[in-house]
Short mmCIF file of C-alpha atoms and ligand atoms in Angstrom, two decimals:
data_model
loop_
_atom_site.label_atom_id
_atom_site.label_comp_id
_atom_site.label_asym_id
_atom_site.label_seq_id
_atom_site.Cartn_x
_atom_site.Cartn_y
_atom_site.Cartn_z
CA UNK A 1 79.77 100.97 113.93
CA UNK A 2 81.26 98.09 112.53
CA UNK A 3 83.63 97.07 109.97
CA UNK A 4 83.59 94.71 107.50
CA UNK A 5 86.79 93.08 105.98
CA UNK A 6 86.67 91.30 102.44
CA UNK A 7 89.59 88.22 102.30
CA UNK A 8 90.12 90.60 99.29
CA UNK A 9 93.14 93.37 99.95
CA UNK A 10 92.06 93.31 103.02
CA UNK A 11 89.27 96.31 102.19
CA UNK A 12 87.14 97.24 104.70
CA UNK A 13 83.61 98.46 104.54
CA UNK A 14 82.01 100.21 107.65
CA UNK A 15 78.64 100.42 108.51
CA UNK A 16 78.23 103.47 110.69
CA UNK A 17 74.62 103.37 112.71
CA UNK A 18 72.10 106.25 112.97
CA UNK A 19 68.80 106.04 114.72
CA UNK A 20 66.89 105.61 111.46
CA UNK A 21 69.49 103.43 109.87
CA UNK A 22 73.03 103.10 108.79
CA UNK A 23 75.75 104.89 106.79
CA UNK A 24 77.17 102.23 104.89
CA UNK A 25 81.02 103.32 103.43
CA UNK A 26 82.66 101.47 100.55
CA UNK A 27 80.42 98.37 100.34
CA UNK A 28 82.68 95.74 99.66
CA UNK A 29 84.29 93.31 97.28
CA UNK A 30 82.26 90.15 96.18
CA UNK A 31 78.70 89.35 95.82
CA UNK A 32 78.46 87.12 98.52
CA UNK A 33 79.83 89.64 101.11
CA UNK A 34 77.70 91.96 100.45
CA UNK A 35 74.71 89.76 99.77
CA UNK A 36 75.58 88.96 103.56
CA UNK A 37 76.19 92.38 104.89
CA UNK A 38 72.23 93.02 103.58
CA UNK A 39 71.28 89.82 105.56
CA UNK A 40 72.89 91.09 108.64
CA UNK A 41 71.90 94.43 108.76
CA UNK A 42 67.99 93.32 107.32
CA UNK A 43 67.94 90.64 110.74
CA UNK A 44 69.54 93.04 113.52
CA UNK A 45 66.31 95.77 111.69
CA UNK A 46 68.53 98.17 109.99
CA UNK A 47 68.46 99.41 106.68
CA UNK A 48 70.70 101.19 104.36
CA UNK A 49 69.63 105.08 104.63
CA UNK A 50 72.47 106.68 102.59
CA UNK A 51 76.09 105.07 101.05
CA UNK A 52 79.59 106.18 100.59
CA UNK A 53 81.78 106.03 98.07
CA UNK A 54 85.34 107.30 99.72
CA UNK A 55 87.05 107.36 95.78
CA UNK A 56 86.32 106.61 92.16
CA UNK A 57 88.71 102.66 92.41
CA UNK A 58 86.14 100.22 91.66
CA UNK A 59 87.07 98.89 94.88
CA UNK A 60 85.14 101.86 96.75
CA UNK A 61 82.23 101.89 93.62
CA UNK A 62 80.15 98.91 94.47
CA UNK A 63 77.11 97.59 95.29
CA UNK A 64 74.85 95.06 95.81
CA UNK A 65 70.74 94.87 95.13
CA UNK A 66 70.28 93.44 98.66
CA UNK A 67 71.55 96.64 100.36
CA UNK A 68 68.21 98.71 99.13
CA UNK A 69 68.17 101.67 96.53
CA UNK A 70 69.66 104.37 99.21
CA UNK A 71 71.18 107.35 97.48
CA UNK A 72 75.33 106.77 97.80
CA UNK A 73 77.60 109.56 97.69
CA UNK A 74 81.17 110.86 96.83
CA UNK A 75 82.50 114.16 96.17
CA UNK A 76 81.59 116.43 93.35
CA UNK A 77 85.16 115.64 92.26
CA UNK A 78 84.94 111.57 92.72
CA UNK A 79 81.26 111.00 90.92
CA UNK A 80 82.34 113.27 87.79
CA UNK A 81 85.29 110.95 87.85
CA UNK A 82 83.51 108.04 87.75
CA UNK A 83 80.88 109.35 85.45
CA UNK A 84 83.90 110.32 82.89
CA UNK A 85 85.46 106.95 83.64
CA UNK A 86 81.50 104.65 83.11
CA UNK A 87 81.39 106.60 79.59
CA UNK A 88 83.87 104.43 78.29
CA UNK A 89 81.73 101.94 76.89
CA UNK A 90 84.17 99.51 77.85
CA UNK A 91 84.98 100.06 81.22
CA UNK A 92 83.30 97.60 82.95
CA UNK A 93 84.51 94.66 81.11
CA UNK A 94 88.31 96.37 81.35
CA UNK A 95 87.74 95.75 85.02
CA UNK A 96 86.39 91.98 84.59
CA UNK A 97 89.03 91.77 82.64
CA UNK A 98 91.12 92.83 85.14
CA UNK A 99 89.47 91.00 87.71
CA UNK A 100 89.64 87.49 85.71
CA UNK A 101 93.44 87.44 86.87
CA UNK A 102 92.28 87.12 90.60
CA UNK A 103 91.31 85.12 93.02
CA UNK A 104 87.80 86.62 93.33
CA UNK A 105 86.87 86.48 89.54
CA UNK A 106 83.79 86.34 88.00
CA UNK A 107 82.59 87.14 91.79
CA UNK A 108 82.61 90.73 91.60
CA UNK A 109 79.13 92.12 90.41
CA UNK A 110 79.46 95.30 87.97
CA UNK A 111 76.31 96.15 87.60
CA UNK A 112 75.95 99.01 90.09
CA UNK A 113 78.73 99.59 90.22
CA UNK A 114 79.72 103.18 90.18
CA UNK A 115 75.75 104.91 89.97
CA UNK A 116 77.43 107.86 92.85
CA UNK A 117 75.88 111.01 93.34
CA UNK A 118 77.28 113.70 93.63
CA UNK A 119 77.78 115.98 97.12
CA UNK A 120 78.32 119.90 96.12
CA UNK A 121 81.36 120.92 96.44
CA UNK A 122 82.86 121.72 99.46
CA UNK A 123 79.86 119.96 100.99
CA UNK A 124 81.18 118.79 104.93
CA UNK A 125 79.22 116.34 105.84
CA UNK A 126 78.06 113.80 105.07
CA UNK A 127 73.79 114.89 104.29
CA UNK A 128 71.84 112.29 106.36
CA UNK A 129 69.07 112.54 109.74
CA UNK A 130 69.16 111.23 113.04
CA UNK A 131 72.97 109.60 112.51
CA UNK A 132 75.92 110.74 114.21
CA UNK A 133 77.87 114.27 112.56
CA UNK A 134 80.25 112.80 109.95
CA UNK A 135 82.35 114.63 108.23
CA UNK A 136 84.34 114.52 105.00
CA UNK A 137 87.66 115.43 104.66
CA UNK A 138 88.22 116.27 100.90
CA UNK A 139 92.05 115.95 99.82
CA UNK A 140 94.04 115.74 96.03
CA UNK A 141 95.45 112.16 97.05
CA UNK A 142 95.80 108.84 95.66
CA UNK A 143 92.61 109.47 93.84
CA UNK A 144 90.24 112.63 92.71
CA UNK A 145 88.29 113.85 94.52
CA UNK A 146 89.24 111.57 97.80
CA UNK A 147 87.99 112.07 101.14
CA UNK A 148 87.92 110.70 104.52
CA UNK A 149 85.40 110.43 106.77
CA UNK A 150 85.67 111.46 110.34
CA UNK A 151 82.62 110.88 113.21
CA UNK A 152 84.11 112.85 115.80
CA UNK A 153 81.89 111.97 118.36
CA UNK A 154 83.18 108.42 117.89
CA UNK A 155 86.22 108.85 117.21
CA UNK A 156 86.25 107.39 114.05
CA UNK A 157 88.30 108.06 111.11
CA UNK A 158 87.98 105.89 108.13
CA UNK A 159 90.76 107.09 106.28
CA UNK A 160 89.95 105.35 102.60
CA UNK A 161 92.90 104.61 100.27
CA UNK A 162 95.07 106.58 103.10
CA UNK A 163 97.30 105.56 106.21
CA UNK A 164 96.98 101.72 106.01
CA UNK A 165 99.64 99.55 107.85
CA UNK A 166 99.61 96.75 104.80
CA UNK A 167 99.88 99.46 101.42
CA UNK A 168 102.02 102.03 100.92
CA UNK A 169 100.71 105.52 100.08
CA UNK A 170 99.86 105.29 96.18
CA UNK A 171 100.04 108.81 93.93
CA UNK A 172 98.25 110.03 91.91
CA UNK A 173 100.95 109.92 88.98
CA UNK A 174 98.53 111.19 86.54
CA UNK A 175 95.75 113.33 88.47
CA UNK A 176 96.76 116.38 89.95
CA UNK A 177 100.27 119.00 88.99
CA UNK A 178 102.21 117.64 91.93
CA UNK A 179 101.02 114.42 93.45
CA UNK A 180 103.52 114.90 95.99
CA UNK A 181 102.53 117.85 97.70
CA UNK A 182 98.77 117.28 97.68
CA UNK A 183 100.29 114.07 99.09
CA UNK A 184 101.26 115.98 101.77
CA UNK A 185 98.97 118.20 102.28
CA UNK A 186 96.71 115.17 103.14
CA UNK A 187 98.35 113.93 105.61
CA UNK A 188 98.40 117.85 107.37
CA UNK A 189 94.94 117.30 106.83
CA UNK A 190 95.13 114.29 109.06
CA UNK A 191 96.93 115.64 111.44
CA UNK A 192 94.95 118.28 112.00
CA UNK A 193 92.11 115.59 113.70
CA UNK A 194 94.68 113.47 114.76
CA UNK A 195 93.83 114.26 118.25
CA UNK A 196 90.66 113.23 118.06
CA UNK A 197 91.06 110.05 116.67
CA UNK A 198 90.00 106.73 119.01
CA UNK A 199 89.32 104.22 115.80
CA UNK A 200 91.51 104.92 112.26
CA UNK A 201 90.02 102.33 109.45
CA UNK A 202 91.95 102.31 106.74
CA UNK A 203 89.98 100.82 103.20
CA UNK A 204 92.79 97.90 103.24
CA UNK A 205 94.45 96.22 105.95
CA UNK A 206 93.89 96.52 109.67
CA UNK A 207 92.24 98.60 111.62
CA UNK A 208 94.32 101.25 114.31
CA UNK A 209 94.03 102.37 118.29
CA UNK A 210 94.86 105.45 118.80
CA UNK A 211 98.76 105.42 118.64
CA UNK A 212 98.46 104.10 115.04
CA UNK A 213 97.31 107.42 114.07
CA UNK A 214 100.96 109.60 114.39
CA UNK A 215 102.42 106.66 113.77
CA UNK A 216 100.75 106.04 109.59
CA UNK A 217 100.43 109.59 109.68
CA UNK A 218 104.74 109.89 109.80
CA UNK A 219 105.29 106.81 108.44
CA UNK A 220 103.57 107.72 104.87
CA UNK A 221 105.23 111.02 105.16
CA UNK A 222 108.29 109.87 105.58
CA UNK A 223 107.56 107.04 102.36
CA UNK A 224 105.96 109.94 100.65
CA UNK A 225 109.17 112.61 101.25
CA UNK A 226 111.68 109.95 99.99
CA UNK A 227 109.88 109.37 96.66
CA UNK A 228 110.23 113.04 96.19
CA UNK A 229 113.92 113.19 97.02
CA UNK A 230 114.44 109.42 94.82
CA UNK A 231 115.81 107.71 98.56
CA UNK A 232 115.09 104.46 99.56
CA UNK A 233 111.83 104.62 101.89
CA UNK A 234 113.27 101.95 103.83
CA UNK A 235 110.11 101.27 104.78
CA UNK A 236 108.22 98.03 106.60
CA UNK A 237 105.55 97.70 103.95
CA UNK A 238 107.60 96.84 101.58
CA UNK A 239 111.07 94.69 100.23
CA UNK A 240 111.73 91.69 102.97
CA UNK A 241 109.13 93.16 105.95
CA UNK A 242 106.68 93.51 103.49
CA UNK A 243 103.51 91.03 105.27
CA UNK A 244 103.29 87.58 103.69
CA UNK A 245 100.86 88.31 100.67
CA UNK A 246 101.70 91.86 100.28
CA UNK A 247 104.96 91.13 98.13
CA UNK A 248 103.56 93.24 95.53
CA UNK A 249 103.32 96.08 97.03
CA UNK A 250 107.15 96.59 96.35
CA UNK A 251 106.27 96.37 93.07
CA UNK A 252 103.75 99.67 93.38
CA UNK A 253 106.65 101.32 94.82
CA UNK A 254 109.05 100.65 92.26
CA UNK A 255 106.24 101.18 89.46
CA UNK A 256 105.84 104.40 91.43
CA UNK A 257 109.76 105.79 91.59
CA UNK A 258 110.54 104.97 88.27
CA UNK A 259 107.74 107.40 86.78
CA UNK A 260 108.95 109.99 89.22
CA UNK A 261 112.80 109.78 88.42
CA UNK A 262 110.52 110.21 84.40
CA UNK A 263 108.99 113.43 85.49
CA UNK A 264 111.52 114.98 87.27
CA UNK A 265 114.18 113.89 84.74
CA UNK A 266 111.86 115.73 81.65
CA UNK A 267 110.94 119.05 83.71
CA UNK A 268 113.50 119.20 85.99
CA UNK A 269 111.59 119.69 89.19
CA UNK A 270 110.91 116.98 91.86
CA UNK A 271 107.79 114.90 91.35
ZN1 ZN B 1 91.64 100.36 97.08
#
């Protein structure tokens, strides 16, 4: 397994080697990075036989022509959400406008964005030949149809946008009726496999070892519970202890806290 880390929000692309080719999870961000990855793979005689997007956010939906034409899978809910997003003719222009304000303006090819093949609902494994079994752990947290992938025989958990050492849990406040409970349920799913994880790869942030798995689950749970209860989470990822360059995560936190407070005022329920 290889991890390719982007400069942009420390995004991790993951390559899982099989006998007949590789599975590429969340391919990367800039055109140069993805082309570089495609070259590295072809130099070592490997082709991409399947792709996977962990969830329907633009930074996990990209692709580069040099990576080839393998099917790019996502959960049924992920694929349906992307289809819905892209049915708006202005969708890509909106992403491009957002990127215009970042250091990677003009460097992200959007032409192949979001061409996701839906896996049937309840699919529990990536359909690919000759590779290790890759279990799909789908849950409703962060984004509709978000899925982590667990490669049990190699002890690898690819967590998508969860269990990050730099980003706090970002809840899907529009997508579900009970985003707090859904997030906690997702963390419980991770807990069930935690004992078999030697390497944890978050969508953004540092790769963690076995010792990091339960620590990150606990930290995310503590954060979500604080958010639910309207307490200060005293989380090392926000406030003065945030990593340099990640100060904006505090704004994400404040935004979520405010929205949840308004929500509970409105319907009298926590979260
Ligand atoms: Zn992301």
